[in-house]
Short mmCIF file of C-alpha atoms and ligand atoms in Angstrom, two decimals:
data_model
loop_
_atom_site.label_atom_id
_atom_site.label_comp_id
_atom_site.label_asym_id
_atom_site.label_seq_id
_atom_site.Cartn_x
_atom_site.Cartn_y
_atom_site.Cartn_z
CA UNK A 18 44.48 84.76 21.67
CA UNK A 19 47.53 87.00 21.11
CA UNK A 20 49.35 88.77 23.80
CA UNK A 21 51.21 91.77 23.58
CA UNK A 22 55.16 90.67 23.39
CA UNK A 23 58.02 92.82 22.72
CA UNK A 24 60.24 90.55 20.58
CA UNK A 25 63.83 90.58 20.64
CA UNK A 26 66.62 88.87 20.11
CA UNK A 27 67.71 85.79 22.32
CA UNK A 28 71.22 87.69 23.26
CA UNK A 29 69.35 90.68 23.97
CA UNK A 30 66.49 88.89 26.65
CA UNK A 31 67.58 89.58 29.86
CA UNK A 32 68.97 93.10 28.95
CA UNK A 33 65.59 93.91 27.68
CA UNK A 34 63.60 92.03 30.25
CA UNK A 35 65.19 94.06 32.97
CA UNK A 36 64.06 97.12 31.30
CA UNK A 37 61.04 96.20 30.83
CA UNK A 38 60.45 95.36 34.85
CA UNK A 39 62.00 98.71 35.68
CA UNK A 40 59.66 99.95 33.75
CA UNK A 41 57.14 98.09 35.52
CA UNK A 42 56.11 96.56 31.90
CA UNK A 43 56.41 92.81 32.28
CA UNK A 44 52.75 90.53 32.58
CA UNK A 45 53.51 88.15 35.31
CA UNK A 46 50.66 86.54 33.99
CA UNK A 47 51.83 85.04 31.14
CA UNK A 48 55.06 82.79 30.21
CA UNK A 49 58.14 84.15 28.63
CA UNK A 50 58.51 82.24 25.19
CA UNK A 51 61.85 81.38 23.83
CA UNK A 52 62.00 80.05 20.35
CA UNK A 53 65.05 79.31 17.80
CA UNK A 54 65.18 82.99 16.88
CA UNK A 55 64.02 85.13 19.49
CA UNK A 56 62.44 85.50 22.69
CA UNK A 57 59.30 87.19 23.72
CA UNK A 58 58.37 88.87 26.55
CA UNK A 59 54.65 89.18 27.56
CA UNK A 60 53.88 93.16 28.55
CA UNK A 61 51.25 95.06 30.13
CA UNK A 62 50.65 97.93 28.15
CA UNK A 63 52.39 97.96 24.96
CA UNK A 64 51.77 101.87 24.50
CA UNK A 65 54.36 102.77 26.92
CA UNK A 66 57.09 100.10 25.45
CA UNK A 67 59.99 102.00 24.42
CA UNK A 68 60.00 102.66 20.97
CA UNK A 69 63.52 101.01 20.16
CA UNK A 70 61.70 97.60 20.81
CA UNK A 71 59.66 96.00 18.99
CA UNK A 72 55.91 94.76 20.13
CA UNK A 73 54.29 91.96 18.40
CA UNK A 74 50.72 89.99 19.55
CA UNK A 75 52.08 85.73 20.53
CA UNK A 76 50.21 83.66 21.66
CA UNK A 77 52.27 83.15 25.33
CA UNK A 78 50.56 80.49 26.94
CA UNK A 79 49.09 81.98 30.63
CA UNK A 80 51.52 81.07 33.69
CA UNK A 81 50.07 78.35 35.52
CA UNK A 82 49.83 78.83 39.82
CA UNK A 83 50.15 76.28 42.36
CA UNK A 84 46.75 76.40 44.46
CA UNK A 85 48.40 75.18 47.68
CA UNK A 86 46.28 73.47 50.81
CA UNK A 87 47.30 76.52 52.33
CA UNK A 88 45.13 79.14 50.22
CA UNK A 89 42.27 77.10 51.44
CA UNK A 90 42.35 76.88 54.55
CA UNK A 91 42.67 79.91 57.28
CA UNK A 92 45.05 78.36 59.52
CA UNK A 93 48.79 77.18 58.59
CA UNK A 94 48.16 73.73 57.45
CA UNK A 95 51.07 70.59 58.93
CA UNK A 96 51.06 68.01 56.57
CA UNK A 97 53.89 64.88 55.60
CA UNK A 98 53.72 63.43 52.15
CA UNK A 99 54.57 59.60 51.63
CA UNK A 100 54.59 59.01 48.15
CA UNK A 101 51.31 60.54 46.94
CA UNK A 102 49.16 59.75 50.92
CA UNK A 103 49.10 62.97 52.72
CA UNK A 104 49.58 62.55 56.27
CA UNK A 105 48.01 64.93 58.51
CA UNK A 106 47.63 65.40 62.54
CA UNK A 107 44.53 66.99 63.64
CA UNK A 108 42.26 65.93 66.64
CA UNK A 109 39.65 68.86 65.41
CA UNK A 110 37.82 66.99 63.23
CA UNK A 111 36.31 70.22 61.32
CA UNK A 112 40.04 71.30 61.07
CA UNK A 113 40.56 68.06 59.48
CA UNK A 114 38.21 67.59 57.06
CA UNK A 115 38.67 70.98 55.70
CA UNK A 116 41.95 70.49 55.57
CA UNK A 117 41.49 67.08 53.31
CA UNK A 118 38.85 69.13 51.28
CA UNK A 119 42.11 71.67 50.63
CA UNK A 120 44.96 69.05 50.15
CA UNK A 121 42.62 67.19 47.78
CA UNK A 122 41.11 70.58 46.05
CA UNK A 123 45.21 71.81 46.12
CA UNK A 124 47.87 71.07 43.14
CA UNK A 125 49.49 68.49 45.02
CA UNK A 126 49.77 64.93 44.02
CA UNK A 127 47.47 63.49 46.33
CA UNK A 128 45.91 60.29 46.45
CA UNK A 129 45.15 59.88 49.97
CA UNK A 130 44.96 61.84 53.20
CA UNK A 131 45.33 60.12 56.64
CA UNK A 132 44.91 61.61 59.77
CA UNK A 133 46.46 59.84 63.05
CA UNK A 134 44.23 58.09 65.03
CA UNK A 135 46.75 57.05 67.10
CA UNK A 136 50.30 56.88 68.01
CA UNK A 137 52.58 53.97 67.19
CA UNK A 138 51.81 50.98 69.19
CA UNK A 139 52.35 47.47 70.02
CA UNK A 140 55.41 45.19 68.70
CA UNK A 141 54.43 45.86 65.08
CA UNK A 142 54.42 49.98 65.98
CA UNK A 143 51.72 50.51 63.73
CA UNK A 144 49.19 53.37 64.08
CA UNK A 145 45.24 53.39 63.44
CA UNK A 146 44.68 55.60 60.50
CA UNK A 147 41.66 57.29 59.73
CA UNK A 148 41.39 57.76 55.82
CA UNK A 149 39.79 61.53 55.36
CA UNK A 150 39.84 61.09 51.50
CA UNK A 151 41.46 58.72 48.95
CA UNK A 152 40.84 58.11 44.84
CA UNK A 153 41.41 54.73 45.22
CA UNK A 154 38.69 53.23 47.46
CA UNK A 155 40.85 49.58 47.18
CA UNK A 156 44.25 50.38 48.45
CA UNK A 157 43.91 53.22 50.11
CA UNK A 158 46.50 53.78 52.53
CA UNK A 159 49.42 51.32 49.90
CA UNK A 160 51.88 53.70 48.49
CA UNK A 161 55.63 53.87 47.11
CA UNK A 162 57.60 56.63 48.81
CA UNK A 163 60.99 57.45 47.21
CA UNK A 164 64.20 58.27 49.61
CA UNK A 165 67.81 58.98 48.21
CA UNK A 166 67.21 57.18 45.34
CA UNK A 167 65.47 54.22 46.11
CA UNK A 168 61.66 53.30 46.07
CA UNK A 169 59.84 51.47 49.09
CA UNK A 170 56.71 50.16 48.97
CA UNK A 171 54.75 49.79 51.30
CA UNK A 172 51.26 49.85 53.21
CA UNK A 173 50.67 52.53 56.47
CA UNK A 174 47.48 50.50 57.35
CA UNK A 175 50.28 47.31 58.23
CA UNK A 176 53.53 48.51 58.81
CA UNK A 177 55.37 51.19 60.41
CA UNK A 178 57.14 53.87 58.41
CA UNK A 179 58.49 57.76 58.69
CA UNK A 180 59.66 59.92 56.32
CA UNK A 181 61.31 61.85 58.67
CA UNK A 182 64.01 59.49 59.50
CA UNK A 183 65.30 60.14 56.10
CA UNK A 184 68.32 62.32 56.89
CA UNK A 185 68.98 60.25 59.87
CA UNK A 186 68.82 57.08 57.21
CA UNK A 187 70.80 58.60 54.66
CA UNK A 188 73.27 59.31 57.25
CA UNK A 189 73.66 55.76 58.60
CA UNK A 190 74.03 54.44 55.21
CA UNK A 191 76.24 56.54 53.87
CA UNK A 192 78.69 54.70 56.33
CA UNK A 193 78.29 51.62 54.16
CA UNK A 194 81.09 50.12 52.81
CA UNK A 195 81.31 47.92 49.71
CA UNK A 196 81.20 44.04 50.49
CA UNK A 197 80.38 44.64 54.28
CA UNK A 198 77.89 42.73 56.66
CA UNK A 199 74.77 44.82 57.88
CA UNK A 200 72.59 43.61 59.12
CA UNK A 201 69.07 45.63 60.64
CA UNK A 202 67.26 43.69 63.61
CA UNK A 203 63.96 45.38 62.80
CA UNK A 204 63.93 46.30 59.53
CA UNK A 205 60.56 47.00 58.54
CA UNK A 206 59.91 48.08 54.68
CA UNK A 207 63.86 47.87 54.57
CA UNK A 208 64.93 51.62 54.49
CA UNK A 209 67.79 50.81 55.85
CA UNK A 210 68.39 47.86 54.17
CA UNK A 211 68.17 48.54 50.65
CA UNK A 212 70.27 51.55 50.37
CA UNK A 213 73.20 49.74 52.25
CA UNK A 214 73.05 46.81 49.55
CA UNK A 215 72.92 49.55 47.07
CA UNK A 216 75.86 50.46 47.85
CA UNK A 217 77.57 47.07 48.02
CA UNK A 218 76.40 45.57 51.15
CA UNK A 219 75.51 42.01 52.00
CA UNK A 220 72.32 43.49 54.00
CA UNK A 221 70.05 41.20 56.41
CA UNK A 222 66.75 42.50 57.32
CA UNK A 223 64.73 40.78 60.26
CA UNK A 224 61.11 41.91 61.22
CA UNK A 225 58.58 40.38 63.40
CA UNK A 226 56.22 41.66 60.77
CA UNK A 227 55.18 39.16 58.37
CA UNK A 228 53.50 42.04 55.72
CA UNK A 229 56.79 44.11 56.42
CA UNK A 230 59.00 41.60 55.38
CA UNK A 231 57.05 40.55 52.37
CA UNK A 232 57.18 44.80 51.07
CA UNK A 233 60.80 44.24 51.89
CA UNK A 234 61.27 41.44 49.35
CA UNK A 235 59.31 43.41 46.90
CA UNK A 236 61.56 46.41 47.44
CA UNK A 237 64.68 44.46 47.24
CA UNK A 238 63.56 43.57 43.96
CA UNK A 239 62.27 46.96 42.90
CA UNK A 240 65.99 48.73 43.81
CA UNK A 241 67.53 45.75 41.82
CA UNK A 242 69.20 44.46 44.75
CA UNK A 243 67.41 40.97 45.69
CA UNK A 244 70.96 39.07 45.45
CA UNK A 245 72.13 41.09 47.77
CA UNK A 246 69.01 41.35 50.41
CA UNK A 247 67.98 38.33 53.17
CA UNK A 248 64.58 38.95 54.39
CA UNK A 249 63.87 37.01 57.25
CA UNK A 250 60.30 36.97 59.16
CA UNK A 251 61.10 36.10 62.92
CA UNK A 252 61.47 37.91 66.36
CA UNK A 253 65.33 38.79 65.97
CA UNK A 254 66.42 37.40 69.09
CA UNK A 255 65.41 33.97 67.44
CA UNK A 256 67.56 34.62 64.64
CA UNK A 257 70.62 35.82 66.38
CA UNK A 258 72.10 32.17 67.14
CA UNK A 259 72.31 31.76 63.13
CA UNK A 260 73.84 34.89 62.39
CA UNK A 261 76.40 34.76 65.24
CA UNK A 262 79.81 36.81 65.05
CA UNK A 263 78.32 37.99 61.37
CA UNK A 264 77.63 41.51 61.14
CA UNK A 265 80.29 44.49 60.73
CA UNK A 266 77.24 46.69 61.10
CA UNK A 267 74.38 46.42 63.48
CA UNK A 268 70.60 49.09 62.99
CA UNK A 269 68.57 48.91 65.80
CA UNK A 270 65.59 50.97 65.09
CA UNK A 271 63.22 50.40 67.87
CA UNK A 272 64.06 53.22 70.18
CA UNK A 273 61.54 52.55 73.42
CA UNK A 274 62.61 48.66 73.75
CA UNK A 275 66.41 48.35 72.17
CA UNK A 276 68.28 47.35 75.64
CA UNK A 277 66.18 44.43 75.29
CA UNK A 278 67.74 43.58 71.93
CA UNK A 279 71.54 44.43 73.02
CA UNK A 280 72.41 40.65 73.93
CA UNK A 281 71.16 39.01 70.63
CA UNK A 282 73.49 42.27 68.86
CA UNK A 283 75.92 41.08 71.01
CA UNK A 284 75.97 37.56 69.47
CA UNK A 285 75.85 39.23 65.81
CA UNK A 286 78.35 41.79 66.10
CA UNK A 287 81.40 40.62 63.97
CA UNK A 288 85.07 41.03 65.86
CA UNK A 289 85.06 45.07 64.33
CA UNK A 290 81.39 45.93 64.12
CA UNK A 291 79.51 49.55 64.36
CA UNK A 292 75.96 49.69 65.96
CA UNK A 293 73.93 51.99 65.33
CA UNK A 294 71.57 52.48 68.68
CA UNK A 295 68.68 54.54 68.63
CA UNK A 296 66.72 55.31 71.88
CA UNK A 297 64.31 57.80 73.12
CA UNK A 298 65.01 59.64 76.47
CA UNK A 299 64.87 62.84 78.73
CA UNK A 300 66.50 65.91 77.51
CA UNK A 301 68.78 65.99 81.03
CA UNK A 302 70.69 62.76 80.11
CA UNK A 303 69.25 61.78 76.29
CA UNK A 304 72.90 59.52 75.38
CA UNK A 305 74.11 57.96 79.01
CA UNK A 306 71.35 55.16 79.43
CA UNK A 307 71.99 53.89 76.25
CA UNK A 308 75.73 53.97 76.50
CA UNK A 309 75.28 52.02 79.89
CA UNK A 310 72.83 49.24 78.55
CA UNK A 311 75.63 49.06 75.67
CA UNK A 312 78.47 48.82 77.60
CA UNK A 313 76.99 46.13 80.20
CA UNK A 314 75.96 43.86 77.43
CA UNK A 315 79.43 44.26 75.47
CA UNK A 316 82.05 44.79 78.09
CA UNK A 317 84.43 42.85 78.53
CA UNK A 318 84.07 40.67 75.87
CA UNK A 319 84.31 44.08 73.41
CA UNK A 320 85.85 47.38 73.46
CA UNK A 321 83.31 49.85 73.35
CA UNK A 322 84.01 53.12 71.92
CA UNK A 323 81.09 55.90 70.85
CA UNK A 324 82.11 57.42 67.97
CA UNK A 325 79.28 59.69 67.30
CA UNK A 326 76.17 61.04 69.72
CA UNK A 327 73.60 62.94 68.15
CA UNK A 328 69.94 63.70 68.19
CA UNK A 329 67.84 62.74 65.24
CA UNK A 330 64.46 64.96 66.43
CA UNK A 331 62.21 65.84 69.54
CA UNK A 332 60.26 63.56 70.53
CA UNK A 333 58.01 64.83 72.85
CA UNK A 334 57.95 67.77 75.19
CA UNK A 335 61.73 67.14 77.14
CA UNK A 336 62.13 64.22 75.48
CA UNK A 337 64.50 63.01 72.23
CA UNK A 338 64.51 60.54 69.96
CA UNK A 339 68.74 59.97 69.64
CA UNK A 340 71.45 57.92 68.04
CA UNK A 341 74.77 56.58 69.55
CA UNK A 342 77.01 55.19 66.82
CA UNK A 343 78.97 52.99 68.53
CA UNK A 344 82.18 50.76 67.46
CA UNK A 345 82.63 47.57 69.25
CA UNK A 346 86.14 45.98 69.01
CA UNK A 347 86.93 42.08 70.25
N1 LIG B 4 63.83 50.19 60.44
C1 LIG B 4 62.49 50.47 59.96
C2 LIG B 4 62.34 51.93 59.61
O1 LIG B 4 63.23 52.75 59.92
O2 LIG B 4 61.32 52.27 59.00
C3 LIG B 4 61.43 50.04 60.95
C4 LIG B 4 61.57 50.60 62.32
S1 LIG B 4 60.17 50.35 63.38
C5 LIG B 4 60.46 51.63 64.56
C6 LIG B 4 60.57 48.92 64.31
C7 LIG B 4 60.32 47.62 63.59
O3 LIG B 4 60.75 46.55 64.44
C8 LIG B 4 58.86 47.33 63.27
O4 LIG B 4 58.72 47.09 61.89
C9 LIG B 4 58.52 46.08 64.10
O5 LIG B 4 57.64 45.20 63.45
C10 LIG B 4 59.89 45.46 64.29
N2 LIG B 4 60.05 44.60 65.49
C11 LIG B 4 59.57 44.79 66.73
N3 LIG B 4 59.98 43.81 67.56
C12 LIG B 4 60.75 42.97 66.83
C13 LIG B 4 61.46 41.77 67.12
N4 LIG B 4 61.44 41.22 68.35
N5 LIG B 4 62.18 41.19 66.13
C14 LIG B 4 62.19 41.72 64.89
N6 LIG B 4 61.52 42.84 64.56
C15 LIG B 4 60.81 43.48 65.50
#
């Protein structure tokens, strides 16, 4: 059905479209239509048009809205999106399952929602999931996020992996130098990993995880990068002795237990080699106990320098989830 469009020139659009909305003219409900000759701009009440324009009846297809999870629900909805699984965090189970009922209901592209039914636990930090609604009964919680450029596979039900870290991620890698060693002692789906050998890296990527490491081989492949990617399934500290004096960069991504890890980077670290150290702590002191574990595993044998100290997020109430980039020198 036609609409009511005052047709003018392409040249004269935005001249005439600003009239138009002074004039309190323009229908917000329908698309502005530009063809090869003209343009047309959809009005309310073509009576009061000026009469130096010209109104014709087009057929200006209706503006579509975005129906958001928040015009469904009465409360501000927190959700994360992983590829197309919808994370949310909500204990109220009403709260959550009209939440799902809006997410799904909403114009996002949503395959899945999760809530947490835990936090991250064990070696493996994986969390319990409880799937609220999916369209695809056999793999629900498998997606393929996409970070910076790259795509990662992977499966929430068997491996850990955050979104959030991206900044923090893109960060790190953007550090990367062509043709240099890194190498991540717990690498997981390989977000780390596969952007550095993007970028030219020979990139190692350990995980105790045996499902990890096999999305990390698929991901290496995905990005185009598998030539440049070792994926290695083993408890890094058992790997260390191959890969000694190798790395000119070191990720250590497993903030509550990486003193534990600091000898084995100390056998990997190259003679010039950066570590990246994350660690969770109190607000009072969030970078000294990790620059103390550092230095007592690397001193004297290394010069120890920290080059950057900065916090990637809150972790909990006084406490922060931080980085120390930190350059060790034989
Ligand atoms: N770097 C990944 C990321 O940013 O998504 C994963 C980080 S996750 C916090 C820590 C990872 O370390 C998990 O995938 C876990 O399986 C792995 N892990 C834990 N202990 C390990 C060990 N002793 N050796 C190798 N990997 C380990």
């Amino acid at each position: 059905m036609g609409v009511p469009c005052v047709r003018v020139e392409r040249e004269a659009g935005e001249e005439t479209r600003s009239r138009l909305a002074e004039a309190d003219l323009v229908a917000g409900g329908y698309e502005i239509v530009v063809d090869e000759a003209a343009i047309y701009l959809p009005v309310t009440d073509p009576a009061e048009v000026p009469a130096d324009l010209d109104v014709v009846e087009y057929d200006a297809p209706a503006r579509e809205t975005q129906t958001m999870p928040s015009d469904e629900v009465s409360f501000e909805p927190s959700y994360e999106r992983i590829g197309d699984v919808i994370v949310i965090d909500e204990d109220d189970s009403e709260r959550a399952r009209a939440l799902a009922d809006a997410i799904m209901a909403s114009d996002l592209p949503a395959r899945t929602v999760l809530n947490r039914a835990s936090k991250v636990k064990g070696e493996t930090r994986v969390r319990d999931w409880e799937v609220l609604a999916t369209e695809d009964e056999t793999n629900p919680t498998e997606v393929v996020h996409r970070e910076y450029g790259c795509e990662f596979a992977l499966d929430l039900a068997e491996m850990y992996f955050s979104p959030r870290l991206a900044t923090e991620r893109h960060r790190v890698v953007e550090q990367v130098a062509e043709n240099e060693r890194t190498f991540d002692m717990f690498a997981g789906v390989g977000p780390f990993v596969i952007p550095a050998a993007k970028r030219g890296a020979e990139a190692v990527g350990v995980d105790v995880n045996e499902a990890a490491v096999k999305y990390l081989r698929e991901n290496a492949r995905r990005n185009g990068v598998e030539e440049r990617v070792t994926a290695i399934n083993a408890d890094v500290r058992e790997v260390a002795d191959d890969y000694e004096d190798w790395a000119d960069r070191l990720v250590m991504n497993l903030p509550h237990s990486a003193d534990e890890f600091l000898d084995a980077a100390v056998r990997l670290a190259g003679d010039d080699c950066t570590l990246h150290y994350y660690d969770i702590q109190h607000e009072d002191d969030p970078y000294g106990p990790g620059e103390r574990a550092v230095r007592a595993a690397a001193e004297p044998e290394y010069d120890v320098t920290v080059e950057t100290r900065h916090t990637v997020r809150s972790y909990a109430p006084h406490e922060l989830n931080v980085v120390l980039d930190v350059r060790l020198t034989r």
